[in-house]
Each structure stands twice: as structure tokens, then as C-alpha cells.
CSV table of N, CA and C in Angstrom, one decimal:
chain,number,residue,atom,x,y,z
A,3,UNK,N,0.7,-1.2,-0.2
A,3,UNK,CA,-0.1,0.1,-0.1
A,3,UNK,C,1.1,1.3,-0.1
A,4,UNK,N,0.0,2.4,-0.3
A,4,UNK,CA,0.8,3.5,-0.9
A,4,UNK,C,0.4,4.0,0.9
A,5,UNK,N,1.8,4.9,1.1
A,5,UNK,CA,1.9,5.5,2.0
A,5,UNK,C,0.8,7.3,1.8
A,6,UNK,N,0.7,7.6,2.8
A,6,UNK,CA,-0.5,9.4,2.9
A,6,UNK,C,0.4,9.8,3.7
A,7,UNK,N,-0.1,11.2,3.0
A,7,UNK,CA,0.5,13.0,3.5
A,7,UNK,C,0.6,12.8,5.0
A,8,UNK,N,-0.3,12.3,6.0
A,8,UNK,CA,-0.5,12.4,6.8
A,8,UNK,C,0.5,11.8,7.8
A,9,UNK,N,0.9,10.2,7.0
A,9,UNK,CA,1.9,9.3,8.0
A,9,UNK,C,3.2,10.2,7.6
A,10,UNK,N,3.7,11.0,6.6
A,10,UNK,CA,5.1,11.6,6.9
A,10,UNK,C,5.0,12.4,7.8
A,11,UNK,N,4.6,13.2,7.9
A,11,UNK,CA,4.5,14.6,8.7
A,11,UNK,C,5.5,14.1,9.9
A,12,UNK,N,5.9,14.7,10.5
A,12,UNK,CA,6.7,14.7,11.5
A,12,UNK,C,6.1,15.1,12.7
A,13,UNK,N,5.9,14.2,13.7
A,13,UNK,CA,4.6,14.5,14.9
A,13,UNK,C,5.6,16.1,15.8
A,14,UNK,N,4.7,17.0,16.3
A,14,UNK,CA,5.9,17.8,17.2
A,14,UNK,C,5.9,17.0,18.4
A,15,UNK,N,7.2,18.0,18.9
A,15,UNK,CA,7.8,17.6,20.6
A,15,UNK,C,7.8,18.5,21.0
A,16,UNK,N,7.1,19.3,21.3
A,16,UNK,CA,7.1,20.5,22.0
A,16,UNK,C,5.8,20.3,22.8
A,17,UNK,N,6.2,21.1,23.9
A,17,UNK,CA,5.5,20.4,24.7
A,17,UNK,C,4.1,21.0,24.5
A,18,UNK,N,3.1,21.0,25.0
A,18,UNK,CA,1.9,21.9,24.8
A,18,UNK,C,1.6,22.7,25.2
A,19,UNK,N,2.4,23.3,26.3
A,19,UNK,CA,2.1,25.4,26.5
A,19,UNK,C,3.9,25.8,26.5
A,20,UNK,N,4.3,25.5,25.2
A,20,UNK,CA,5.4,25.5,25.0
A,20,UNK,C,4.8,26.7,23.9
A,21,UNK,N,5.3,28.0,23.2
A,21,UNK,CA,5.4,28.6,22.4
A,21,UNK,C,6.3,29.1,21.4
A,22,UNK,N,7.0,28.1,20.1
A,22,UNK,CA,8.0,28.8,19.6
A,22,UNK,C,7.8,29.0,18.0
A,23,UNK,N,8.5,30.5,17.9
A,23,UNK,CA,9.3,31.0,19.0
A,23,UNK,C,9.2,31.7,20.2
A,24,UNK,N,9.5,32.4,20.9
A,24,UNK,CA,8.9,32.6,22.1
A,24,UNK,C,8.4,34.6,21.2
A,25,UNK,N,7.2,34.7,22.0
A,25,UNK,CA,6.9,35.8,22.4
A,25,UNK,C,8.4,37.0,22.1
A,26,UNK,N,8.0,38.5,22.0
A,26,UNK,CA,8.9,39.2,22.9
A,26,UNK,C,8.8,39.3,24.1
A,27,UNK,N,8.8,40.1,24.7
A,27,UNK,CA,9.0,40.0,26.6
A,27,UNK,C,8.4,41.8,26.4
A,28,UNK,N,7.3,41.5,27.6
A,28,UNK,CA,6.5,43.1,27.1
A,28,UNK,C,7.0,43.6,28.3
A,29,UNK,N,6.7,44.5,27.8
A,29,UNK,CA,7.2,46.0,28.8
A,29,UNK,C,6.0,46.8,29.1
A,30,UNK,N,6.5,47.3,30.3
A,30,UNK,CA,5.6,48.4,30.6
A,30,UNK,C,6.4,49.4,30.3
A,31,UNK,N,4.2,49.7,29.6
A,31,UNK,CA,4.3,51.4,29.7
A,31,UNK,C,3.5,52.5,30.9
A,32,UNK,N,4.3,53.7,31.2
A,32,UNK,CA,4.5,54.5,31.9
A,32,UNK,C,3.2,55.8,31.3
A,33,UNK,N,1.8,55.6,31.3
A,33,UNK,CA,1.6,57.1,31.2
A,33,UNK,C,2.0,58.8,31.3
A,34,UNK,N,2.2,59.1,31.3
A,34,UNK,CA,2.7,60.6,31.6
A,34,UNK,C,1.4,61.5,32.0
A,35,UNK,N,1.9,62.2,33.4
A,35,UNK,CA,-0.1,62.9,33.5
A,35,UNK,C,-0.6,63.4,32.6
A,36,UNK,N,-1.6,63.4,32.7
A,36,UNK,CA,-2.3,64.9,32.5
A,36,UNK,C,-2.2,66.0,32.2
A,37,UNK,N,-1.8,67.0,31.0
A,37,UNK,CA,-1.6,68.3,31.3
A,37,UNK,C,-2.8,68.9,31.3
A,38,UNK,N,-3.4,69.5,31.9
A,38,UNK,CA,-4.6,70.4,31.6
A,38,UNK,C,-4.3,72.1,31.7
A,39,UNK,N,-4.4,73.3,31.2
A,39,UNK,CA,-4.4,74.3,31.6
A,39,UNK,C,-4.8,74.8,32.6
A,40,UNK,N,-4.5,75.6,33.2
A,40,UNK,CA,-5.1,76.0,34.4
A,40,UNK,C,-6.3,76.8,34.6
A,41,UNK,N,-7.8,76.2,34.9
A,41,UNK,CA,-8.5,76.9,35.4
A,41,UNK,C,-8.4,77.9,35.3
A,42,UNK,N,-8.0,78.8,35.5
A,42,UNK,CA,-7.9,80.0,36.5
A,42,UNK,C,-7.2,81.2,34.7
A,43,UNK,N,-6.5,80.3,33.5
A,43,UNK,CA,-6.2,81.1,32.7
A,43,UNK,C,-7.4,80.7,31.4
A,44,UNK,N,-7.9,81.2,31.2
A,44,UNK,CA,-9.0,81.5,30.0
A,44,UNK,C,-8.4,81.9,28.9
A,45,UNK,N,-7.1,82.1,28.3
A,45,UNK,CA,-6.6,82.6,26.9
A,45,UNK,C,-6.1,81.5,26.2
A,46,UNK,N,-7.7,81.5,24.9
A,46,UNK,CA,-7.2,80.6,23.7
A,46,UNK,C,-9.0,80.5,23.6
A,47,UNK,N,-9.3,79.5,22.3
A,47,UNK,CA,-10.3,79.7,21.9
A,47,UNK,C,-11.6,79.4,22.8
A,48,UNK,N,-12.7,79.5,22.4
A,48,UNK,CA,-13.5,79.2,23.1
A,48,UNK,C,-14.2,78.7,22.1
A,49,UNK,N,-15.7,77.7,22.4
A,49,UNK,CA,-16.7,77.7,21.8
A,49,UNK,C,-17.7,77.2,22.9
A,50,UNK,N,-18.9,78.3,23.3
A,50,UNK,CA,-19.5,78.2,23.8
A,50,UNK,C,-21.1,77.4,23.5
A,51,UNK,N,-22.4,76.9,24.3
A,51,UNK,CA,-23.2,77.0,23.8
A,51,UNK,C,-24.7,77.1,25.0
A,52,UNK,N,-25.3,77.5,25.1
A,52,UNK,CA,-26.6,77.9,26.5
A,52,UNK,C,-27.3,78.4,25.5
A,53,UNK,N,-28.6,78.2,27.1
A,53,UNK,CA,-30.1,79.0,26.2
A,53,UNK,C,-30.0,80.2,27.1
A,54,UNK,N,-30.5,81.0,26.4
A,54,UNK,CA,-30.7,82.1,26.6
A,54,UNK,C,-32.6,82.8,26.5
A,55,UNK,N,-32.5,83.9,27.7
A,55,UNK,CA,-34.0,84.2,27.7
A,55,UNK,C,-33.6,85.8,27.9
A,56,UNK,N,-34.9,86.3,27.5
A,56,UNK,CA,-35.5,87.9,28.0
A,56,UNK,C,-36.6,88.8,27.3
A,57,UNK,N,-36.5,89.6,28.2
A,57,UNK,CA,-37.4,90.5,27.5
A,57,UNK,C,-37.8,91.3,26.9
A,58,UNK,N,-38.8,91.5,25.6
A,58,UNK,CA,-38.6,92.6,25.2
A,58,UNK,C,-39.4,93.4,24.7
A,59,UNK,N,-39.1,95.0,24.2
A,59,UNK,CA,-40.2,95.8,23.6
A,59,UNK,C,-40.0,96.0,22.5
A,60,UNK,N,-40.8,95.4,21.9
A,60,UNK,CA,-41.0,96.0,21.0
A,60,UNK,C,-42.7,95.9,20.2
A,61,UNK,N,-42.8,97.1,19.0
A,61,UNK,CA,-44.3,97.4,18.8
A,61,UNK,C,-45.4,97.5,19.9
A,62,UNK,N,-44.9,98.2,20.8
A,62,UNK,CA,-45.1,98.8,22.0
A,62,UNK,C,-46.0,98.4,23.4
A,63,UNK,N,-45.2,96.3,23.4
A,63,UNK,CA,-45.6,95.7,24.1
A,63,UNK,C,-44.5,94.5,24.6
A,64,UNK,N,-44.5,94.9,25.7
A,64,UNK,CA,-43.6,93.7,26.4
A,64,UNK,C,-43.4,92.2,26.1
A,65,UNK,N,-42.7,91.4,25.2
A,65,UNK,CA,-42.6,90.3,25.2
A,65,UNK,C,-41.7,89.3,25.9
A,66,UNK,N,-41.4,88.0,25.6
A,66,UNK,CA,-40.2,87.4,26.2
A,66,UNK,C,-39.8,86.2,25.5
A,67,UNK,N,-38.8,86.2,25.1
A,67,UNK,CA,-38.0,85.0,24.3
A,67,UNK,C,-37.2,83.7,25.3
A,68,UNK,N,-37.5,82.6,24.9
A,68,UNK,CA,-36.3,82.2,25.2
A,68,UNK,C,-35.9,81.4,24.4
A,69,UNK,N,-34.6,80.7,23.8
A,69,UNK,CA,-34.0,79.9,23.0
A,69,UNK,C,-32.2,80.1,23.4
A,70,UNK,N,-31.6,79.9,22.3
A,70,UNK,CA,-30.1,79.0,22.8
A,70,UNK,C,-29.3,79.7,21.6
A,71,UNK,N,-28.1,80.0,21.9
A,71,UNK,CA,-26.8,80.7,21.0
A,71,UNK,C,-25.8,79.7,21.2
A,72,UNK,N,-25.1,80.0,19.9
A,72,UNK,CA,-23.0,79.2,19.8
A,72,UNK,C,-22.9,80.6,20.3
A,73,UNK,N,-21.4,80.2,20.7
A,73,UNK,CA,-20.5,81.6,20.9
A,73,UNK,C,-19.2,80.7,20.1
A,74,UNK,N,-18.5,81.9,19.3
A,74,UNK,CA,-16.7,81.0,19.4
A,74,UNK,C,-16.6,82.4,19.3
A,75,UNK,N,-15.2,82.6,20.2
A,75,UNK,CA,-14.6,83.8,21.0
A,75,UNK,C,-13.2,83.1,21.2
A,76,UNK,N,-12.3,84.2,20.8
A,76,UNK,CA,-10.4,84.1,21.0
A,76,UNK,C,-10.4,85.1,22.5
A,77,UNK,N,-9.9,84.3,23.5
A,77,UNK,CA,-9.7,85.1,24.5
A,77,UNK,C,-8.7,85.2,25.4
A,78,UNK,N,-8.2,86.3,25.1
A,78,UNK,CA,-6.7,86.8,25.8
A,78,UNK,C,-7.0,87.6,27.0
A,79,UNK,N,-6.8,87.8,28.2
A,79,UNK,CA,-7.3,88.3,29.0
A,79,UNK,C,-6.8,89.5,29.1
A,80,UNK,N,-5.5,89.6,29.1
A,80,UNK,CA,-4.4,90.3,29.4
A,80,UNK,C,-4.1,91.6,28.5
A,81,UNK,N,-4.9,91.2,27.3
A,81,UNK,CA,-4.3,92.4,26.1
A,81,UNK,C,-5.6,93.0,26.3
A,82,UNK,N,-5.9,94.3,25.4
A,82,UNK,CA,-6.4,95.5,25.2
A,82,UNK,C,-7.7,94.8,24.9
A,83,UNK,N,-7.9,94.0,23.6
A,83,UNK,CA,-9.2,93.8,23.4
A,83,UNK,C,-9.5,92.3,23.9
A,84,UNK,N,-9.6,91.1,24.4
A,84,UNK,CA,-10.1,90.6,25.3
A,84,UNK,C,-10.9,89.7,25.0
A,85,UNK,N,-11.2,90.1,24.2
A,85,UNK,CA,-12.8,88.8,23.8
A,85,UNK,C,-13.0,89.2,21.9
A,86,UNK,N,-12.7,88.4,20.7
A,86,UNK,CA,-12.8,89.0,19.9
A,86,UNK,C,-13.9,87.6,19.3
A,87,UNK,N,-14.6,87.6,18.6
A,87,UNK,CA,-15.9,86.1,18.2
A,87,UNK,C,-17.2,86.6,17.5
A,88,UNK,N,-17.7,85.5,17.4
A,88,UNK,CA,-19.5,86.0,16.9
A,88,UNK,C,-19.8,85.1,17.7
A,89,UNK,N,-21.1,85.4,17.3
A,89,UNK,CA,-22.5,84.4,18.2
A,89,UNK,C,-23.6,84.1,17.2
A,90,UNK,N,-24.3,83.1,17.4
A,90,UNK,CA,-25.3,82.9,16.0
A,90,UNK,C,-26.2,82.1,16.8
A,91,UNK,N,-27.8,82.9,17.3
A,91,UNK,CA,-28.5,82.7,18.0
A,91,UNK,C,-30.1,82.5,18.2
A,92,UNK,N,-31.0,81.9,18.7
A,92,UNK,CA,-31.9,81.7,17.8
A,92,UNK,C,-33.2,81.8,18.3
A,93,UNK,N,-34.2,82.6,18.8
A,93,UNK,CA,-34.7,82.8,20.7
A,93,UNK,C,-36.8,82.2,19.4
A,94,UNK,N,-37.5,82.1,20.4
A,94,UNK,CA,-39.1,82.3,20.2
A,94,UNK,C,-39.6,82.6,20.9
A,95,UNK,N,-40.6,83.8,20.7
A,95,UNK,CA,-41.7,84.8,21.3
A,95,UNK,C,-42.1,83.7,21.9
A,96,UNK,N,-43.3,84.1,23.5
A,96,UNK,CA,-43.4,83.9,24.5
A,96,UNK,C,-45.1,84.0,23.7
A,97,UNK,N,-45.6,85.3,23.2
A,97,UNK,CA,-46.4,85.8,23.1
A,97,UNK,C,-47.0,85.6,22.1
A,98,UNK,N,-46.9,86.3,20.9
A,98,UNK,CA,-46.6,86.9,19.5
A,98,UNK,C,-46.7,85.6,19.1
A,99,UNK,N,-46.2,84.9,18.4
A,99,UNK,CA,-45.5,83.4,17.7
A,99,UNK,C,-44.2,84.3,16.9
A,100,UNK,N,-44.1,83.1,16.4
A,100,UNK,CA,-42.1,83.1,15.8
A,100,UNK,C,-41.0,83.5,16.4
A,101,UNK,N,-40.6,83.9,15.9
A,101,UNK,CA,-39.3,83.9,16.5
A,101,UNK,C,-38.1,84.7,15.8
A,102,UNK,N,-37.1,84.6,16.2
A,102,UNK,CA,-35.9,85.9,15.6
A,102,UNK,C,-34.4,84.9,15.8
A,103,UNK,N,-33.2,85.3,14.7
A,103,UNK,CA,-32.4,84.3,15.1
A,103,UNK,C,-31.7,85.8,14.4
A,104,UNK,N,-30.1,85.7,14.6
A,104,UNK,CA,-29.4,86.7,14.5
A,104,UNK,C,-27.5,86.1,14.6
A,105,UNK,N,-26.4,87.1,14.3
A,105,UNK,CA,-25.2,86.3,14.0
A,105,UNK,C,-24.6,88.1,14.7
A,106,UNK,N,-24.5,87.7,15.6
A,106,UNK,CA,-23.6,88.6,15.8
A,106,UNK,C,-21.9,88.5,16.2
A,107,UNK,N,-21.1,89.8,15.2
A,107,UNK,CA,-19.7,90.1,15.8
A,107,UNK,C,-19.9,90.6,18.0
A,108,UNK,N,-19.1,89.6,18.4
A,108,UNK,CA,-18.4,90.0,20.1
A,108,UNK,C,-17.7,90.4,19.9
A,109,UNK,N,-17.5,91.4,20.7
A,109,UNK,CA,-15.6,92.4,21.2
A,109,UNK,C,-16.1,92.5,22.9
A,110,UNK,N,-15.3,92.4,23.2
A,110,UNK,CA,-14.6,92.5,24.7
A,110,UNK,C,-13.6,93.1,25.5
A,111,UNK,N,-14.0,93.9,26.9
A,111,UNK,CA,-11.9,93.8,27.4
A,111,UNK,C,-12.7,94.2,28.9
A,112,UNK,N,-11.1,94.1,29.5
A,112,UNK,CA,-11.9,93.9,30.9
A,112,UNK,C,-11.8,95.5,31.1
A,113,UNK,N,-13.0,95.5,31.6
A,113,UNK,CA,-13.2,96.6,32.8
A,113,UNK,C,-13.6,96.4,34.2
A,114,UNK,N,-12.7,96.7,35.3
A,114,UNK,CA,-12.9,96.5,36.7
A,114,UNK,C,-12.6,95.6,37.1
A,115,UNK,N,-12.2,94.6,36.5
A,115,UNK,CA,-12.0,93.2,36.3
A,115,UNK,C,-12.8,92.2,36.0
A,116,UNK,N,-13.9,93.0,35.5
A,116,UNK,CA,-14.4,92.1,34.6
A,116,UNK,C,-14.6,92.1,33.3
A,117,UNK,N,-14.9,91.2,32.4
A,117,UNK,CA,-15.0,91.1,30.9
A,117,UNK,C,-16.4,91.5,30.4
A,118,UNK,N,-16.4,92.6,30.1
A,118,UNK,CA,-17.7,93.3,29.3
A,118,UNK,C,-17.4,93.7,27.9
A,119,UNK,N,-18.7,93.7,26.9
A,119,UNK,CA,-17.9,93.9,25.9
A,119,UNK,C,-19.4,94.6,25.5
A,120,UNK,N,-19.0,94.7,23.6
A,120,UNK,CA,-20.2,94.5,22.8
A,120,UNK,C,-20.6,94.2,21.7
A,121,UNK,N,-21.8,94.3,20.7
A,121,UNK,CA,-22.2,93.2,20.1
A,121,UNK,C,-22.5,93.4,18.3
A,122,UNK,N,-22.3,93.4,17.8
A,122,UNK,CA,-23.8,93.9,16.3
A,122,UNK,C,-23.3,92.9,15.6
A,123,UNK,N,-24.6,93.5,14.7
A,123,UNK,CA,-25.1,92.2,14.2
A,123,UNK,C,-26.6,92.1,13.1
A,124,UNK,N,-27.1,91.5,12.1
A,124,UNK,CA,-27.5,91.4,11.6
A,124,UNK,C,-29.1,90.3,12.1
A,125,UNK,N,-30.7,90.8,12.3
A,125,UNK,CA,-31.5,89.7,12.7
A,125,UNK,C,-32.3,89.1,11.5
A,126,UNK,N,-32.9,88.4,11.9
A,126,UNK,CA,-33.6,88.3,11.2
A,126,UNK,C,-35.3,87.7,12.3
A,127,UNK,N,-36.2,88.6,12.1
A,127,UNK,CA,-37.7,88.2,12.9
A,127,UNK,C,-38.6,87.3,11.8
A,128,UNK,N,-38.9,86.3,12.3
A,128,UNK,CA,-39.7,85.4,12.2
A,128,UNK,C,-41.0,85.4,12.5
A,129,UNK,N,-42.2,85.2,12.0
A,129,UNK,CA,-43.7,85.1,12.1
A,129,UNK,C,-44.3,83.9,11.8
A,130,UNK,N,-45.0,83.4,12.4
A,130,UNK,CA,-45.8,82.4,12.1
A,130,UNK,C,-46.7,83.1,11.1
A,131,UNK,N,-47.4,84.3,10.4
A,131,UNK,CA,-48.3,84.3,9.7
A,131,UNK,C,-47.4,84.9,8.6
A,132,UNK,N,-46.5,86.1,8.9
A,132,UNK,CA,-45.6,86.9,7.8
A,132,UNK,C,-44.8,86.4,7.4
A,133,UNK,N,-43.8,87.2,6.9
A,133,UNK,CA,-43.0,87.0,5.5
A,133,UNK,C,-42.0,87.8,7.0
A,134,UNK,N,-40.2,86.4,7.1
A,134,UNK,CA,-39.4,87.3,7.4
A,134,UNK,C,-39.0,88.7,7.5
A,135,UNK,N,-38.5,89.1,8.3
A,135,UNK,CA,-38.1,90.4,8.0
A,135,UNK,C,-36.8,91.0,9.0
A,136,UNK,N,-36.2,91.2,7.8
A,136,UNK,CA,-34.4,91.6,8.3
A,136,UNK,C,-34.2,93.1,8.7
A,137,UNK,N,-33.6,92.8,9.5
A,137,UNK,CA,-33.3,94.2,10.6
A,137,UNK,C,-31.9,93.7,11.2
A,138,UNK,N,-31.2,94.4,12.1
A,138,UNK,CA,-30.0,94.6,12.7
A,138,UNK,C,-30.4,95.4,14.4
A,139,UNK,N,-29.0,94.8,15.3
A,139,UNK,CA,-29.1,95.2,16.6
A,139,UNK,C,-27.6,95.4,16.9
A,140,UNK,N,-27.6,96.6,18.6
A,140,UNK,CA,-26.0,96.4,18.6
A,140,UNK,C,-26.7,96.4,20.0
A,141,UNK,N,-25.2,96.1,21.2
A,141,UNK,CA,-25.7,95.3,21.8
A,141,UNK,C,-23.8,95.1,23.2
A,142,UNK,N,-24.5,95.8,24.2
A,142,UNK,CA,-23.9,95.6,25.8
A,142,UNK,C,-23.7,94.0,26.5
A,143,UNK,N,-22.8,93.8,26.9
A,143,UNK,CA,-22.7,92.2,28.1
A,143,UNK,C,-21.6,92.2,28.2
A,144,UNK,N,-21.4,91.8,29.8
A,144,UNK,CA,-20.5,91.8,31.0
A,144,UNK,C,-20.6,90.5,31.3
A,145,UNK,N,-19.6,89.8,31.5
A,145,UNK,CA,-18.9,87.8,31.9
A,145,UNK,C,-18.9,88.0,33.5
A,146,UNK,N,-20.1,87.8,34.1
A,146,UNK,CA,-19.6,87.5,35.9
A,146,UNK,C,-20.0,86.4,36.3
A,147,UNK,N,-19.7,85.0,35.5
A,147,UNK,CA,-20.5,83.7,35.6
A,147,UNK,C,-21.8,83.3,34.3
A,148,UNK,N,-22.8,84.1,34.6
A,148,UNK,CA,-23.9,84.6,33.4
A,148,UNK,C,-23.4,85.9,32.4
A,149,UNK,N,-24.5,86.3,31.4
A,149,UNK,CA,-24.1,86.8,31.2
A,149,UNK,C,-24.8,87.6,30.7
A,150,UNK,N,-25.5,88.6,31.5
A,150,UNK,CA,-26.4,89.9,31.1
A,150,UNK,C,-26.4,90.8,29.6
A,151,UNK,N,-27.1,91.1,29.3
A,151,UNK,CA,-27.1,91.8,28.0
A,151,UNK,C,-28.1,92.9,27.7
A,152,UNK,N,-28.2,93.9,27.2
A,152,UNK,CA,-29.3,94.9,26.6
A,152,UNK,C,-28.9,94.8,25.6
A,153,UNK,N,-30.3,95.0,24.3
A,153,UNK,CA,-29.6,95.0,23.1
A,153,UNK,C,-30.5,95.8,22.3
A,154,UNK,N,-30.4,96.6,21.6
A,154,UNK,CA,-31.3,97.8,20.9
A,154,UNK,C,-31.2,97.4,19.0
A,155,UNK,N,-32.1,97.2,18.9
A,155,UNK,CA,-32.3,97.2,17.0
A,155,UNK,C,-34.0,98.0,16.5
A,156,UNK,N,-33.9,97.5,15.1
A,156,UNK,CA,-34.8,97.6,14.3
A,156,UNK,C,-35.1,96.4,13.4
A,157,UNK,N,-36.0,96.3,13.1
A,157,UNK,CA,-36.5,95.2,12.5
A,157,UNK,C,-37.8,95.9,11.8
A,158,UNK,N,-37.9,95.9,10.4
A,158,UNK,CA,-38.4,96.0,9.0
A,158,UNK,C,-39.5,97.1,9.8
A,159,UNK,N,-40.7,96.4,9.7
A,159,UNK,CA,-41.8,97.6,10.0
A,159,UNK,C,-42.4,97.1,11.5
A,160,UNK,N,-41.2,95.8,11.8
A,160,UNK,CA,-42.0,96.2,12.9
A,160,UNK,C,-42.2,97.5,14.4
A,161,UNK,N,-40.5,98.1,13.8
A,161,UNK,CA,-39.6,99.1,14.3
A,161,UNK,C,-38.8,99.2,15.0
A,162,UNK,N,-38.5,99.7,16.0
A,162,UNK,CA,-36.9,100.0,17.2
A,162,UNK,C,-37.7,98.4,17.9
A,163,UNK,N,-36.5,97.7,18.8
A,163,UNK,CA,-36.6,97.0,20.0
A,163,UNK,C,-35.9,97.2,21.2
A,164,UNK,N,-36.3,96.6,22.3
A,164,UNK,CA,-34.8,96.5,23.1
A,164,UNK,C,-35.5,95.6,24.2
A,165,UNK,N,-33.9,94.8,24.8
A,165,UNK,CA,-34.3,93.7,24.5
A,165,UNK,C,-33.3,93.9,26.3
A,166,UNK,N,-33.7,93.4,27.3
A,166,UNK,CA,-33.2,92.5,28.3
A,166,UNK,C,-32.9,91.0,28.6
A,167,UNK,N,-32.2,90.9,28.7
A,167,UNK,CA,-31.9,89.2,28.9
A,167,UNK,C,-30.9,88.4,29.5
A,168,UNK,N,-30.0,87.6,29.6
A,168,UNK,CA,-29.1,86.9,30.3
A,168,UNK,C,-29.0,85.3,29.6
A,169,UNK,N,-27.4,85.0,29.6
A,169,UNK,CA,-26.8,83.9,28.3
A,169,UNK,C,-26.8,83.2,29.5
A,170,UNK,N,-26.4,82.5,28.9
A,170,UNK,CA,-25.9,81.2,30.6
A,170,UNK,C,-25.1,80.5,29.6
A,171,UNK,N,-23.8,80.5,29.6
A,171,UNK,CA,-22.7,80.1,28.3
A,171,UNK,C,-21.8,78.8,29.4
A,172,UNK,N,-22.4,77.4,28.0
A,172,UNK,CA,-21.7,76.6,28.7
A,172,UNK,C,-20.6,76.1,28.0
A,173,UNK,N,-19.7,75.8,28.0
A,173,UNK,CA,-18.1,75.6,27.8
A,173,UNK,C,-18.5,74.6,26.5
A,174,UNK,N,-18.5,74.2,25.4
A,174,UNK,CA,-18.7,72.8,24.6
A,174,UNK,C,-17.0,72.8,24.3
A,175,UNK,N,-15.9,73.7,24.0
A,175,UNK,CA,-14.9,73.1,23.9
A,175,UNK,C,-13.6,74.5,23.9
A,176,UNK,N,-12.7,74.5,24.8
A,176,UNK,CA,-11.5,75.3,24.6
A,176,UNK,C,-10.2,74.9,23.9
A,177,UNK,N,-9.6,75.8,23.4
A,177,UNK,CA,-8.1,75.3,22.8
A,177,UNK,C,-7.2,76.3,22.9
């Protein structure tokens, strides 16, 4: 009879727990401690996202708005222009329906130990029953943990408005 291929194969002689060739010896790795920037140093780029609430006087009546805005800033606390960036936000009227979308340039400086500044930009006033109206506004703000603000502007046929509110800036990203 002829031989089969498996019969001609040499039988393994190594112990069943032995690995040939031996794997390289493992070395323990030590991770360096994390190096977070100090929390008191706010210099850098920031993205904030947070709720906004305001009381507005427009068209001879008071109404309130609630919404959110996204703010992207460059902060340099010791520079003359300590804050420079932009803000995109939207809010909804509580009584008259519709809402508002804005895009503001933001600039700020340190005043009496606090960061304060101004905003300016276009507004798009939205309505549940009318076409959108274009306008613009300027505002003042101060960062004191929360960000109170006052804004004044003009929107199409609606005319002038004044708004007093507060924004809660929640950090999303910092570099």
C-alpha cells in the first residue's frame, strides 16, 4: 500500500504549553500625567453653547423670548481687546408667535476686573403668519459667571426694540 501525506509528517515534540518562537518580552508602559491648562487661565479659543432668555419691548408691548446661542470666541485676558468672536442664536417669542435669528460680532475688554463688551449684527425676525423681516441690533454685555445683556435694534415694519436678557455660557470646547 502507498503512504499517505499525514503519515510522513513529523510529530510535534514540544510541550503543549510552549510557544515557539517565544513572543517578545512585554515592557510596562507608563503614561505621563495629564496636563490640563489651569482653570484660572481662560486664554485661548472657546466654543460656548447655552440657553438665553430675554424680555423685549417691541411694537409698544413687552414679550419674552427663550432660545439658545452658539458663541465662538478668542479670549486674551491681558490684551486690550480681550474677547473677539461671533455668536449665532435663535429664540422664540412666548406671546406673539414666531421668533428671531441673529448673527453678531462680539468684542470685549476688561473693565474693573470683569470682561465686558459689545455686539453688533443682523437679525432675521420670523413670524408664524408673515414673511421674515430683516433688521439689525447693537448690544452691551458683561461676563460675571452668567452673561447679562441689553440689546437695541430695528426690524423692518416692526420698528425699534429694546431687549434685556441673560445668557448662560456653557463651555463646549476650549483650545
